[in-house]
Amino acid sequence: MARYTCSFLISINFEYLQPLLLDLLQDCDLEIQYYTSDYILAREIPGKVSFSKLVKVEVFIDKSTATETESRMSIVIKNEELPLHVDNHCRQTFEYVKESIERSRHWHLIESLAG
């Protein structure tokens, strides 16, 4: 199973973050399956890659440390594909979503830490 994670600290009020993330994930060709005020589950739309390569994205928004001007969140991107190559489909999707978050015009990125 391929799995990639990243944490972000961004300057945006917690209340505005979730709706903007929903739009961002949909712009990345991901289908929203479930969401709450501090969690989002999205998946890649079937049909473009084999079933084992379909990517799921989980976003965790940390409400406990949120302030009026800063929010912290983490993403986990995974699929059932064995990561036999460094440049696999899951990694490519991870990089695309990560860059979309880092370059979004809706907030200012303070910190990004990939793990």
XYZ file of C-alpha atoms in Angstrom:
115
model
C 0.000 0.000 0.000
C 1.386 3.388 -1.012
C 0.923 6.124 1.597
C 2.150 9.725 1.695
C 1.557 12.384 4.344
C 2.075 16.110 4.715
C 1.275 18.707 7.382
C 0.537 22.345 6.679
C 0.334 25.527 8.714
C -1.570 28.177 6.778
C -2.853 31.645 7.515
C -6.615 31.401 7.314
C -9.434 31.365 9.803
C -10.557 27.831 10.653
C -14.165 28.589 9.651
C -13.195 29.316 6.035
C -10.760 26.432 5.567
C -13.089 23.443 5.080
C -15.261 24.899 2.262
C -12.135 26.055 0.427
C -10.543 22.611 0.789
C -13.666 20.942 -0.599
C -13.410 23.129 -3.706
C -9.653 22.561 -4.011
C -10.021 18.770 -3.857
C -12.791 18.814 -6.466
C -10.560 20.973 -8.681
C -7.949 18.196 -8.362
C -10.478 15.761 -9.937
C -11.325 14.139 -6.614
C -14.826 13.173 -5.533
C -15.848 14.160 -1.993
C -17.205 11.098 -0.190
C -17.600 12.392 3.352
C -16.817 15.500 5.373
C -17.263 17.138 8.747
C -15.934 20.439 10.061
C -12.518 18.881 10.771
C -12.280 15.887 8.393
C -12.618 15.308 4.651
C -12.497 12.030 2.728
C -12.162 12.235 -1.046
C -11.259 9.706 -3.718
C -10.136 9.645 -7.274
C -12.954 9.201 -9.771
C -12.932 5.639 -11.203
C -12.241 5.118 -14.875
C -8.827 6.688 -15.467
C -6.647 4.127 -13.662
C -6.992 0.541 -12.458
C -8.899 -0.102 -9.240
C -5.760 -0.782 -7.169
C -4.321 2.588 -8.193
C -7.386 4.626 -7.180
C -6.252 7.203 -4.637
C -8.020 8.184 -1.418
C -7.304 11.500 0.260
C -7.933 12.178 3.932
C -7.674 15.704 5.320
C -7.494 16.280 9.068
C -8.037 19.852 10.257
C -6.709 20.522 13.764
C -9.419 22.531 15.531
C -7.601 22.438 18.880
C -4.715 24.655 17.721
C -6.651 26.897 15.324
C -6.560 30.645 15.896
C -8.245 33.594 14.204
C -5.395 33.794 11.695
C -3.787 30.333 11.506
C -4.950 26.775 10.915
C -3.064 23.503 10.907
C -4.019 20.495 8.810
C -2.610 17.181 7.640
C -3.268 15.139 4.540
C -2.877 11.407 4.008
C -2.933 10.158 0.437
C -2.975 6.404 -0.125
C -3.988 3.582 -2.423
C -3.675 -0.201 -2.686
C -0.798 -0.049 -5.170
C 2.550 -1.372 -3.992
C 5.039 1.511 -4.302
C 7.551 -0.459 -6.381
C 8.699 2.703 -8.159
C 9.451 6.074 -6.617
C 7.356 7.861 -9.238
C 4.142 5.844 -8.837
C 0.554 7.024 -9.405
C -0.112 7.652 -5.704
C 3.070 9.740 -5.389
C 2.127 11.785 -8.476
C -1.335 12.481 -7.060
C 0.194 13.367 -3.687
C 2.554 15.882 -5.287
C -0.298 17.401 -7.308
C -2.586 17.846 -4.285
C 0.287 19.072 -2.093
C 1.307 21.695 -4.658
C -2.320 22.758 -5.087
C -2.559 23.388 -1.340
C 0.793 25.173 -1.215
C -0.040 27.451 -4.163
C -3.671 28.221 -3.350
C -4.524 31.899 -3.585
C -7.047 31.561 -0.737
C -4.433 31.432 2.011
C -0.788 32.057 2.770
C 1.349 28.982 3.385
C 3.428 29.349 6.544
C 4.853 25.837 6.804
C 4.719 22.567 4.887
C 6.241 19.346 6.207
C 6.079 16.169 4.100
C 6.636 12.853 5.796
